[in-house]
XYZ file of C-alpha atoms in Angstrom:
716
model
C 17.200 -7.559 -0.836
C 15.512 -10.463 -1.193
C 16.535 -13.345 1.061
C 14.325 -16.644 0.981
C 15.675 -19.000 3.804
C 14.427 -22.859 2.930
C 13.994 -23.911 7.233
C 12.037 -20.896 8.704
C 8.906 -20.805 7.210
C 5.890 -21.433 10.680
C 8.956 -20.574 13.097
C 7.229 -17.969 15.634
C 11.159 -16.428 15.069
C 10.770 -16.129 11.169
C 9.831 -12.384 10.840
C 12.787 -11.621 13.030
C 14.885 -13.412 11.299
C 13.689 -11.961 7.926
C 14.030 -8.129 8.680
C 17.493 -9.047 10.514
C 18.598 -10.790 7.080
C 17.064 -8.415 4.663
C 19.122 -5.747 6.284
C 22.284 -8.244 6.619
C 22.808 -8.622 9.939
C 22.336 -11.564 9.976
C 23.060 -14.743 7.805
C 22.550 -18.325 6.852
C 24.153 -21.177 5.143
C 24.726 -21.302 1.585
C 22.514 -24.621 1.316
C 19.781 -21.816 1.510
C 18.643 -23.140 5.274
C 18.391 -20.474 8.698
C 18.833 -23.440 10.873
C 17.103 -21.911 13.177
C 17.180 -24.328 16.280
C 21.101 -24.677 15.885
C 22.541 -23.662 19.324
C 25.244 -20.703 19.273
C 29.238 -21.142 19.804
C 30.402 -18.279 21.381
C 32.487 -17.821 17.786
C 28.878 -17.608 15.824
C 27.396 -15.756 18.478
C 30.793 -13.202 17.870
C 29.770 -13.125 13.947
C 26.509 -11.811 14.526
C 27.344 -9.028 17.309
C 29.591 -8.239 14.113
C 27.073 -7.919 11.795
C 24.501 -6.124 14.025
C 26.880 -3.575 15.316
C 29.530 -3.495 12.904
C 29.653 0.261 13.913
C 30.511 0.367 17.519
C 33.936 1.621 19.108
C 36.206 0.187 20.022
C 36.705 0.597 24.435
C 39.845 -1.350 24.996
C 42.416 -2.805 23.409
C 42.366 -5.869 21.788
C 44.132 -9.416 23.378
C 45.775 -11.918 22.341
C 44.399 -14.993 23.297
C 45.832 -18.640 23.752
C 43.137 -20.655 22.545
C 42.849 -18.538 19.037
C 45.009 -18.548 15.878
C 45.359 -16.127 13.632
C 44.045 -18.781 11.742
C 40.355 -19.253 12.934
C 37.633 -18.631 10.736
C 36.200 -15.589 13.596
C 39.194 -14.193 14.892
C 38.201 -10.524 13.549
C 34.959 -10.936 14.790
C 35.976 -12.277 18.372
C 38.770 -9.479 18.107
C 35.704 -7.171 17.212
C 33.714 -8.581 19.930
C 36.583 -7.930 22.453
C 37.595 -4.414 21.248
C 33.390 -3.287 21.638
C 33.066 -4.669 25.345
C 30.400 -7.618 24.493
C 32.784 -9.854 25.369
C 35.285 -10.890 27.847
C 37.344 -14.060 27.633
C 38.100 -16.497 30.521
C 41.045 -16.157 32.814
C 43.830 -17.104 31.648
C 43.300 -15.283 28.690
C 41.479 -17.869 26.988
C 38.355 -17.145 25.148
C 36.912 -20.639 23.820
C 35.472 -19.694 21.215
C 33.884 -23.173 20.258
C 32.188 -24.311 23.309
C 27.735 -23.057 23.433
C 27.281 -20.070 24.437
C 24.462 -19.835 26.398
C 21.056 -17.432 27.327
C 22.567 -15.967 30.460
C 26.328 -14.733 29.021
C 24.328 -13.693 25.286
C 21.820 -11.454 27.196
C 24.874 -10.286 29.371
C 27.302 -9.701 26.176
C 24.517 -7.058 25.452
C 24.033 -4.893 28.648
C 27.852 -4.729 28.853
C 28.056 -4.196 24.810
C 25.200 -1.298 25.140
C 27.700 0.366 28.823
C 24.277 -0.527 30.943
C 24.134 -1.012 34.565
C 20.488 -0.559 36.278
C 21.784 -3.964 38.460
C 19.873 -2.183 41.562
C 17.317 -5.021 43.530
C 18.305 -7.469 41.647
C 16.831 -10.498 43.303
C 13.572 -8.928 44.235
C 13.481 -7.802 39.775
C 14.496 -11.431 38.860
C 12.119 -13.366 41.084
C 9.169 -10.912 39.805
C 10.096 -12.175 36.406
C 11.099 -15.596 36.458
C 9.991 -18.534 37.949
C 13.328 -20.495 37.747
C 15.619 -17.021 38.696
C 16.797 -19.718 41.122
C 18.921 -20.767 38.515
C 20.738 -17.765 37.007
C 24.407 -18.099 37.896
C 25.495 -14.762 40.360
C 27.833 -13.487 37.213
C 24.701 -12.878 35.161
C 22.816 -11.513 37.380
C 23.412 -8.003 37.369
C 22.829 -7.878 33.040
C 19.823 -9.912 33.558
C 17.997 -8.123 35.947
C 19.355 -4.696 33.343
C 18.449 -6.790 30.406
C 14.294 -6.939 32.120
C 14.024 -2.588 32.532
C 15.015 -2.435 29.135
C 12.744 -4.769 27.522
C 15.576 -6.889 25.699
C 14.770 -10.457 27.227
C 12.340 -12.725 24.661
C 11.194 -15.349 26.923
C 9.010 -18.589 24.240
C 7.382 -20.381 24.318
C 7.257 -19.856 28.454
C 7.413 -15.905 28.869
C 8.597 -16.605 32.776
C 11.214 -19.403 31.987
C 14.698 -17.439 31.184
C 16.508 -20.694 31.132
C 19.662 -18.908 31.825
C 21.916 -21.658 31.705
C 20.647 -23.862 28.620
C 22.676 -23.534 25.585
C 20.999 -20.716 23.556
C 20.161 -21.238 19.251
C 20.311 -18.492 16.518
C 16.732 -18.254 16.461
C 15.787 -16.577 20.334
C 19.446 -14.581 19.060
C 17.730 -13.051 15.666
C 14.881 -12.000 18.215
C 16.575 -10.171 21.148
C 18.590 -9.134 18.917
C 15.767 -7.331 17.380
C 14.582 -6.238 20.694
C 18.258 -4.201 20.855
C 17.583 -2.391 17.049
C 14.257 -2.196 17.624
C 13.322 -3.965 15.276
C 8.822 -4.504 15.896
C 8.628 -7.648 14.843
C 9.228 -9.874 18.319
C 6.019 -11.058 19.779
C 4.734 -8.532 22.391
C 3.325 -11.857 24.788
C 7.375 -13.300 24.811
C 8.885 -9.654 26.025
C 10.313 -10.248 29.400
C 9.503 -6.447 30.913
C 7.684 -3.786 33.104
C 4.196 -1.914 30.882
C 5.653 1.042 29.213
C 3.913 4.245 27.934
C 4.482 6.781 25.344
C 7.228 8.472 24.898
C 8.957 4.765 24.983
C 9.196 3.323 21.905
C 7.732 0.708 22.680
C 4.393 2.112 23.701
C 4.791 3.819 20.101
C 4.638 1.445 18.270
C 1.293 0.179 19.720
C 0.550 -2.969 17.011
C 3.948 -4.495 15.359
C 3.522 -4.999 11.631
C 1.915 -9.428 11.405
C -1.492 -8.603 9.965
C -2.077 -9.565 5.974
C -3.806 -6.059 6.499
C -5.602 -4.338 9.094
C -8.932 -1.533 8.581
C -11.887 -2.036 6.764
C -11.919 -3.611 3.194
C -15.001 -3.532 2.580
C -17.622 -1.115 2.274
C -18.342 0.703 5.198
C -20.066 4.522 5.238
C -18.929 7.291 3.495
C -18.846 9.242 7.023
C -16.740 6.877 7.807
C -14.329 5.738 5.736
C -11.748 8.294 6.777
C -11.363 5.931 9.901
C -9.660 3.846 10.870
C -11.014 2.668 13.849
C -14.916 2.506 14.338
C -16.968 1.856 16.807
C -13.524 1.292 18.676
C -12.581 -0.834 16.924
C -11.053 -2.223 13.455
C -10.310 -5.083 10.870
C -7.530 -7.445 10.943
C -6.557 -10.334 8.729
C -4.089 -12.783 8.593
C -3.711 -16.546 6.733
C -7.376 -16.406 5.895
C -8.219 -14.765 8.911
C -10.170 -11.880 10.209
C -10.942 -10.354 13.554
C -11.142 -7.154 15.698
C -8.681 -5.520 17.827
C -9.324 -2.086 19.402
C -6.982 0.844 20.145
C -5.042 -1.079 22.737
C -4.259 -3.179 19.955
C -6.117 -6.226 21.681
C -7.266 -8.330 20.040
C -10.979 -8.325 21.007
C -13.369 -11.050 18.413
C -10.984 -13.630 18.259
C -9.340 -14.430 14.572
C -12.442 -16.205 12.116
C -12.032 -17.506 8.997
C -15.184 -16.986 7.600
C -17.248 -15.422 9.741
C -16.630 -11.170 9.835
C -16.224 -11.249 6.280
C -19.477 -9.408 5.907
C -19.033 -5.679 6.239
C -17.827 -3.096 8.612
C -18.907 -2.370 12.152
C -20.969 0.619 12.262
C -23.863 1.826 15.281
C -21.741 -1.452 17.615
C -22.863 -2.988 15.204
C -21.781 -6.082 12.581
C -23.024 -8.632 10.309
C -21.817 -12.080 10.557
C -22.104 -15.798 9.261
C -24.055 -17.906 11.431
C -24.659 -21.514 10.549
C -25.861 -20.271 6.853
C -27.643 -16.685 8.644
C -26.990 -14.119 8.261
C -27.664 -11.775 11.728
C -25.386 -8.653 14.175
C -23.195 -9.151 17.184
C -21.909 -6.416 19.544
C -18.444 -4.760 19.571
C -18.132 -7.883 22.374
C -19.276 -11.098 20.095
C -22.365 -11.816 22.044
C -25.049 -12.107 19.482
C -27.217 -8.557 19.353
C -29.561 -9.737 16.193
C -30.077 -12.981 16.257
C -28.946 -15.022 12.328
C -32.228 -15.668 10.046
C -31.288 -12.533 7.372
C -30.148 -14.369 4.251
C -28.781 -10.513 3.628
C -27.619 -8.156 6.471
C -26.331 -4.236 5.109
C -24.642 -1.750 7.986
C -26.334 0.236 9.903
C -27.095 3.570 9.350
C -28.661 6.151 11.897
C -29.722 3.447 13.620
C -31.475 1.443 10.849
C -30.482 -1.286 8.824
C -31.465 -3.262 5.494
C -31.730 -6.417 5.880
C -33.378 -9.757 3.826
C -35.126 -13.022 3.973
C -37.587 -15.680 2.160
C -41.318 -16.508 2.901
C -42.324 -19.909 3.196
C -38.929 -21.190 1.441
C -39.492 -17.874 -1.865
C -36.397 -18.239 -3.901
C -36.845 -14.374 -3.786
C -34.817 -12.407 -1.504
C -37.620 -10.102 0.449
C -35.932 -7.017 1.518
C -36.627 -5.291 4.958
C -35.393 -2.275 7.660
C -34.900 -3.808 11.411
C -33.683 -1.574 14.210
C -30.715 -2.099 16.171
C -32.508 -4.118 18.342
C -33.536 -5.956 15.882
C -37.367 -4.805 15.464
C -38.766 -5.413 11.622
C -39.416 -0.573 10.838
C -40.163 -1.567 7.274
C -41.572 -5.193 7.254
C -40.699 -7.894 4.716
C -42.153 -6.973 1.515
C -39.458 -5.180 -0.891
C -37.772 -6.681 -4.251
C -34.816 -3.875 -3.290
C -33.893 -1.447 -0.589
C -31.020 1.563 -0.622
C -29.261 2.332 2.580
C -30.694 4.889 4.842
C -28.929 8.696 3.920
C -30.226 11.876 4.982
C -33.664 9.850 6.874
C -35.107 8.482 3.854
C -34.516 4.876 2.205
C -35.700 4.734 -1.096
C -37.666 0.429 -1.069
C -39.134 -0.657 -5.096
C -41.592 -3.586 -4.858
C -42.588 -6.593 -6.214
C -44.072 -4.560 -8.981
C -42.172 -2.204 -9.863
C -43.419 1.005 -7.294
C -40.579 3.054 -5.231
C -42.136 3.864 -1.920
C -39.704 6.843 -0.193
C -39.089 5.710 3.151
C -38.565 7.837 6.626
C -37.132 6.503 9.943
C -40.548 5.055 11.048
C -41.011 3.413 7.555
C -43.724 6.036 6.507
C -44.411 6.092 2.897
C -43.560 9.673 2.557
C -43.841 9.272 -1.788
C -44.159 7.121 -4.555
C -42.942 6.898 -7.672
C -43.801 4.149 -10.568
C -41.824 3.690 -13.252
C -37.324 4.819 -12.067
C -34.946 2.785 -10.992
C -33.242 3.941 -8.427
C -29.278 4.238 -8.277
C -28.538 4.358 -4.771
C -29.308 6.636 -1.957
C -29.714 10.167 -0.859
C -26.219 12.442 -1.299
C -26.370 16.601 -1.036
C -30.253 15.993 -0.964
C -31.297 14.419 -4.093
C -31.105 10.633 -6.007
C -30.138 9.746 -9.417
C -32.644 7.528 -10.442
C -32.607 5.763 -14.383
C -35.519 5.410 -16.830
C -35.223 4.062 -20.235
C -31.839 4.218 -19.078
C -31.421 7.726 -19.110
C -30.411 9.302 -15.821
C -32.253 12.128 -13.951
C -32.915 13.542 -10.500
C -34.842 12.911 -7.239
C -35.727 15.479 -4.470
C -36.344 14.248 -0.573
C -40.846 14.806 -1.759
C -40.622 12.695 -4.787
C -40.176 15.578 -7.436
C -38.496 15.044 -10.345
C -36.222 17.911 -10.241
C -34.460 16.406 -13.440
C -35.455 14.942 -16.347
C -33.676 11.604 -17.367
C -32.373 12.252 -19.892
C -28.850 11.982 -19.351
C -26.149 9.422 -19.475
C -24.305 10.366 -16.424
C -25.059 12.992 -13.567
C -22.433 14.464 -11.091
C -21.060 16.835 -8.650
C -25.010 17.970 -8.037
C -26.108 20.589 -5.447
C -27.005 23.851 -4.235
C -29.705 23.366 -7.760
C -26.066 22.671 -10.645
C -25.222 19.042 -12.044
C -22.194 18.415 -13.953
C -24.710 15.973 -17.225
C -23.747 14.398 -19.985
C -26.455 14.052 -22.796
C -25.745 11.360 -25.159
C -22.485 9.737 -25.371
C -19.883 11.407 -27.939
C -21.064 13.931 -26.417
C -16.625 15.160 -25.730
C -16.723 16.778 -22.413
C -20.200 17.930 -19.833
C -22.219 20.481 -18.749
C -23.402 22.529 -16.380
C -27.647 22.692 -16.105
C -29.562 24.079 -13.363
C -32.148 22.212 -11.534
C -35.166 22.572 -15.329
C -32.054 21.385 -17.003
C -31.181 24.862 -18.922
C -27.628 25.281 -19.400
C -26.375 27.694 -17.175
C -22.753 27.967 -19.359
C -22.550 27.401 -23.685
C -19.190 26.110 -23.487
C -18.019 22.360 -22.567
C -15.948 21.037 -20.179
C -13.619 18.299 -19.480
C -14.971 15.904 -17.258
C -12.062 15.205 -15.265
C -11.991 19.184 -14.196
C -15.471 19.389 -13.022
C -15.138 19.919 -9.533
C -17.728 20.869 -7.163
C -18.995 24.609 -6.784
C -17.365 26.248 -3.626
C -18.774 29.716 -3.035
C -19.756 29.388 -5.745
C -17.572 28.773 -8.601
C -15.533 25.427 -9.737
C -12.369 25.453 -11.031
C -13.435 23.974 -14.587
C -11.466 23.461 -17.808
C -13.145 23.523 -20.925
C -13.538 21.261 -23.554
C -10.868 23.811 -25.157
C -8.303 23.749 -22.834
C -8.121 26.367 -21.083
C -8.725 26.899 -17.650
C -10.421 28.977 -14.897
C -13.718 28.886 -12.670
C -17.046 28.863 -13.550
C -19.254 30.638 -11.743
C -22.987 29.114 -10.018
C -24.664 31.922 -12.724
C -22.676 30.435 -15.323
C -19.967 33.169 -15.830
C -16.258 31.882 -17.026
C -13.380 33.529 -15.672
C -9.967 32.701 -16.703
C -8.523 35.765 -14.309
C -7.128 33.356 -12.191
C -4.884 30.295 -13.929
C -5.394 28.326 -10.349
C -6.383 28.863 -7.359
C -5.633 26.647 -3.917
C -7.944 25.529 -1.020
C -8.462 28.395 1.629
C -6.300 28.432 4.913
C -7.058 31.581 7.596
C -9.143 32.966 4.752
C -7.041 32.827 2.431
C -5.962 32.111 -0.972
C -3.553 31.318 -3.295
C -4.325 32.330 -6.403
C -1.690 32.698 -10.133
C -2.292 35.322 -12.973
C -0.448 36.410 -15.160
C 2.778 33.730 -13.739
C 2.321 35.764 -10.603
C 1.058 34.108 -7.838
C -0.928 36.526 -5.054
C -3.220 35.497 -2.132
C -7.603 36.678 -2.861
C -10.030 36.016 -0.439
C -13.279 34.502 -0.642
C -15.359 36.539 -2.593
C -11.638 36.663 -5.112
C -10.504 39.867 -3.681
C -6.773 40.414 -3.716
C -5.466 41.030 -0.360
C -1.923 40.215 -0.832
C -1.324 41.567 -4.362
C 0.293 39.296 -7.302
C 3.716 40.114 -6.775
C 6.033 35.819 -5.856
C 7.623 33.739 -8.624
C 5.187 31.008 -10.600
C 5.913 27.685 -8.706
C 5.076 25.926 -11.945
C 8.783 26.592 -12.931
C 10.287 25.090 -10.282
C 11.088 21.455 -10.292
C 10.541 20.118 -6.803
C 6.907 21.580 -7.420
C 6.189 20.565 -10.848
C 2.724 19.310 -9.399
C 2.008 22.940 -8.338
C -1.679 21.615 -8.216
C -1.749 18.902 -6.020
C 0.892 20.954 -3.323
C -0.596 22.455 -0.333
C 2.521 24.165 0.727
C 1.566 27.831 -0.697
C -1.710 27.169 2.065
C -1.528 29.801 4.873
C -0.014 26.866 7.837
C 0.144 28.500 11.743
C 0.569 32.056 9.948
C 3.163 31.537 7.005
C 2.638 30.853 3.746
C 6.037 29.556 1.637
C 6.349 31.772 -2.012
C 8.856 31.248 -4.515
C 10.860 34.531 -5.302
C 13.652 34.612 -7.973
C 13.626 31.047 -7.282
C 14.007 30.924 -3.424
C 11.568 30.072 -0.699
C 11.034 32.283 1.373
C 8.116 32.718 4.122
C 5.270 35.488 3.951
C 2.950 36.224 7.531
C -1.167 37.196 6.729
C -0.175 40.454 5.535
C 2.410 40.039 2.341
C 5.614 40.637 4.549
C 8.392 38.613 3.789
C 9.253 37.244 7.695
C 11.994 34.421 6.602
C 13.618 35.808 3.334
C 13.609 33.532 0.451
C 16.926 31.278 0.752
C 16.169 27.698 0.673
C 15.526 25.421 -2.451
C 11.975 23.157 -1.404
C 10.967 23.517 2.087
C 7.468 21.886 3.471
C 4.303 23.856 5.266
C 4.814 24.547 9.781
C 3.747 22.039 11.878
C 4.451 22.531 15.043
C 5.671 25.038 15.298
C 8.325 23.602 12.317
C 8.873 23.388 9.009
C 11.186 21.243 6.876
C 13.714 23.164 4.891
C 16.320 22.073 1.999
C 18.981 25.120 1.860
C 22.862 24.716 0.097
C 21.860 20.476 -0.269
C 22.094 20.797 3.227
C 17.937 19.470 5.341
C 17.133 20.562 7.855
C 14.106 22.050 10.133
C 13.322 25.794 11.220
C 11.564 27.648 14.162
C 8.730 30.657 12.593
C 11.557 33.304 12.400
C 13.487 30.714 10.485
C 16.096 29.665 12.807
C 17.957 26.757 12.700
C 16.303 23.874 15.543
C 18.378 21.386 14.145
C 19.900 19.582 11.636
C 18.235 16.449 9.584
C 20.504 13.313 8.999
C 17.845 12.257 6.867
C 16.463 13.150 2.865
C 14.149 15.579 3.298
C 13.411 17.437 -0.541
C 10.638 17.151 -3.378
C 11.046 12.898 -3.128
C 9.308 12.829 0.034
C 6.272 13.516 0.913
C 5.276 17.127 2.206
C 2.542 15.780 5.480
C 5.490 12.890 6.289
C 8.441 15.251 6.930
C 5.833 17.600 9.060
C 5.124 17.322 12.881
C 1.844 15.849 14.636
C 1.779 14.639 17.832
C 5.389 15.791 18.703
C 6.338 12.998 15.578
C 7.865 13.221 12.044
C 9.055 10.830 9.573
C 11.910 10.047 7.631
C 12.980 7.988 5.507
C 16.341 5.933 5.557
C 18.468 3.287 4.091
C 16.399 0.212 5.605
C 12.746 2.223 5.530
C 10.960 5.270 7.710
C 10.864 5.539 10.966
C 10.298 8.359 13.930
C 12.434 10.945 14.263
C 11.461 14.285 17.313
C 11.701 17.544 17.758
C 14.962 17.381 18.914
C 15.956 15.194 15.429
C 16.531 12.297 17.045
C 15.750 9.761 16.277
C 12.663 7.411 18.483
C 11.790 5.010 16.528
C 15.258 3.516 13.533
C 13.823 3.640 9.798
C 12.745 -0.153 8.731
C 9.291 0.171 8.030
C 8.618 0.027 4.066
C 5.043 1.184 3.572
C 3.267 3.982 4.725
C -0.150 5.054 5.149
C -0.982 8.219 7.447
C -4.220 9.018 5.645
C -7.450 8.212 8.737
C -8.906 11.017 10.714
C -7.264 11.247 14.391
C -8.306 8.826 16.648
C -8.913 8.073 20.793
C -7.022 11.777 20.723
C -3.770 9.891 18.796
C -1.891 9.671 15.043
C -2.539 6.600 13.620
C -0.230 5.724 11.086
C -0.296 2.011 8.910
C 3.680 0.672 8.581
C 4.095 -2.731 6.889
C 7.648 -4.845 7.309
C 8.616 -6.778 3.424
C 8.660 -10.966 4.059
C 9.361 -12.823 1.869
C 7.546 -16.181 2.496
C 9.866 -19.487 1.075
C 7.289 -21.749 -0.802
C 7.719 -24.845 0.239
C 9.507 -27.783 -2.318
C 10.421 -24.616 -4.967
C 14.691 -24.522 -6.448
C 16.769 -22.743 -4.866
C 17.411 -20.631 -7.920
C 21.324 -20.805 -9.388
C 21.727 -18.039 -11.898
C 19.975 -14.125 -11.955
C 18.124 -16.245 -15.089
C 15.783 -17.719 -12.679
C 12.384 -17.527 -14.525
C 10.169 -18.283 -10.872
C 11.926 -16.775 -8.080
C 11.465 -19.326 -4.822
C 9.266 -17.279 -2.650
C 6.272 -14.592 -2.289
C 6.887 -11.359 -1.216
C 4.620 -10.435 1.315
C 3.919 -7.765 3.528
C 3.466 -7.601 7.030
C 0.833 -4.727 8.636
C 1.194 -3.228 12.288
C -0.197 -0.035 13.714
C 2.389 3.566 15.339
C -0.537 5.377 18.251
C 1.201 8.267 18.154
C -0.546 9.769 21.566
C -1.918 14.382 20.901
C 1.688 15.920 23.745
C 0.349 15.366 27.182
C -2.230 12.910 27.442
C 1.367 10.587 28.735
C 1.811 11.240 32.397
C 4.310 8.545 32.959
C 7.799 8.427 32.345
C 9.377 5.164 31.885
C 12.664 4.587 30.856
C 13.931 4.655 27.592
C 15.097 1.548 25.466
C 18.662 1.093 25.607
C 19.621 4.385 26.148
C 22.404 5.971 28.835
C 23.615 8.998 28.792
C 26.143 7.956 31.548
C 27.871 4.825 29.494
C 29.522 6.158 25.763
C 27.995 3.044 24.329
C 24.250 3.918 25.615
C 24.954 6.282 22.226
C 24.784 3.480 20.425
C 21.596 3.019 18.959
C 22.166 6.683 17.053
C 25.255 4.654 15.045
C 23.440 2.023 13.320
C 22.719 1.117 10.141
C 19.107 0.694 10.595
C 18.498 4.876 10.939
C-alpha cells in the first residue's frame, strides 16, 4: 500500500502517521491531507480506536446513548469503542460525540482499553514526570500514572509538559497509538516513562528507524568490515549529513554536512576535512592530528598514509604518520599502498618501488613495476608491461609478470589467466608451472583449504583439485566442516567425511538437490552439524542425525532449519513449529517459517528469532510469544557480534510526498507524487544473562483479558 499525505513532510510525527496509515490503522482526508495538527472530537477518536484495535473483543453490552442516533457517521465506531472498554459515556447516558477530546481522556481511554491499573503512589509519580501535574483532573490521575509506567505518553515538544486538558491532535494521537502498538517510530526524547533494559522491547530497539543509512559505506580495512561498530562507533546518515553513534545508541559525534565523509574510524582516528585540509579526530570529536593534508587514509597497525603538497607544488607527496601525527616516512613519494601484513610499497617519482616496514625503513627496492595493492596472504600483485606478477615480502618476484589476472594465491599456488582469449583459468605453482593440465571456469575456483579446492572444469565437470594437481570427481559436493565433519555427496547419496576425505558416516541419505525446498543446495548450511545435530533427507523427509550417524529425530519433516540455542524450526503436514534436540514440539509458530524465509532468520540467537508477519519482520522469544510486532521491511543481520550482543539493522518504509506534485487521478499516472524511502534503525539482542534489570513489560497485564490484546493485533 502506498500512502503520500501532502501535509506531513517534516512534521515531528511524520513517521508515526505514515506507519499507521500504511498498516491501514489510520486514515487521512479525500484531498490527500492528514491534518496532523487538527484536534479530534470524541467521535473521531473512536474511529481511530476502531482502526487500530479492530480485533479487540467486547467486554460489555452495547448501550443506547441519548445523543447518538443510528445515522451518526461514527455510530458503529463509538459502539465498538464503548463495548471494548476504551470509551465510556457521560452521566445521564450521553456520549457527546462532537466535543473535543482532551489529552487526559485520550490517554485514559487507552489505559482502560488495555485493562491496566498500576496506579499506586499516583501523586508521587505524576510530580516526578510532569511540571504541570497539578492540572491533571482527579478522574484521570491513576490512568496517567499507569501510562507513565507503560511508556505510552508522548509529550512534544516539552517532555515535562503533559498539557492534560488541551485538545489532543491527530498527530499526538498517532504517536501515542504507535507506542501502544509497539511501532518504533516515536523519538525517544518525547517518550515519558522509566528507563528500561532488556528484555523490555523498548530496550531491544536501541535506535528507532530514523536514519537514511547506518554503518560505514566507505572503504574500511578488510578485517573490520564485518563489524557494525568500529572503535565503538558506527556511522549514521540523514538528510545528507553524517554523524556517529555508540553501542548505547547515543549520538557521540553530531550530524554535520561534509566533515565525516572521508573514511571510517580505525584505531581511534577518523579523517575529517577542516577548512579545505584533511586531519584526524578522535572518538570524542576532538582534533587529534591537525588538518594539513591533501589525502588521509585510515590507520592500520598504528600507521596511516597521507599526502601533502610542498611549497605550493601541484604534486601530492605521500608520507606515513603515526597516531600522534609524527612522520614515520617524510613526504617524498608519488604514492604509497596502505600498510598490510607489516609492509607498504612506496613509489618514488622516478618509478622505483620501495618496500617499507613499520619504522619507515626500506627493506627492498625494485624497479619497473607498479603495485596493485598491499600484501595479502603473504604476497602482493604488481603490473609490468600490462601483465600481472606476484611479489613476496623480501621483494622477490615469485610469479613472473606473464598474466592478465592473478587470484586466490596462497601456499605456493595461484589461479591465473594468461591471455584474454583463454576460456578459463589454470592453477600454477610459483615457478609458473601448471599443477594440472586442465583449465577451470573462473567463477568456480575456490581457495585451497586443507590441501584441496572445489572447482568446475571448463568441460563443466565439478570436483576437487588437490594442491598437487589431482582432479577428483569422487565427490559431487562437499559442505563446510563443523565438529570435524562435512556433508559430502557422491553418486546421489549424502554422507559425512573427515578432513582426510574418509567416510565417517557412509553415504546413505537422499540427494537433497532433488528436494524442491533445497534447490540452492550448495548455499545451504543445514546439513552441517550444529549443536550435535545435522539435518538429512531420507525417503523425501527430513530428520536429524547425531555424529555417529544415528537418526535421533526421525525423518518426518518437509523442511527444517539447523539447531540453534537448543531449538530448530521445522515444517510437518503444513504446520510450522520449533522442536528441541529430542524432537519434541516446543511451540507452534504463528508465522510461516518455510523455505522462502532464510534459515538464519528463523534460528534463535541470544534468545530471539525473527519472524515475518503481514506487515514485516518482528521478533519472538523462545516461548513463541511476540516481543516486537512485525513491522520492519528489511533486516540485515550479517554483522559480527559486538559488545556482548547481536545487532540487527532494520528499516521502516516511508513514502515521502513531493511538494507541489499533482496527485494521480487513476492508476495510469506516469509519475507518482512521492519518493519511496527507507529509514534505518538498530535492534540490540544482548547475550542471555547480560541484563540484570527486570523491567515492566510493555502493555502486558496477566490479570486482565485486555492484557493479551497485543497478541491479537493485526501487526503480529
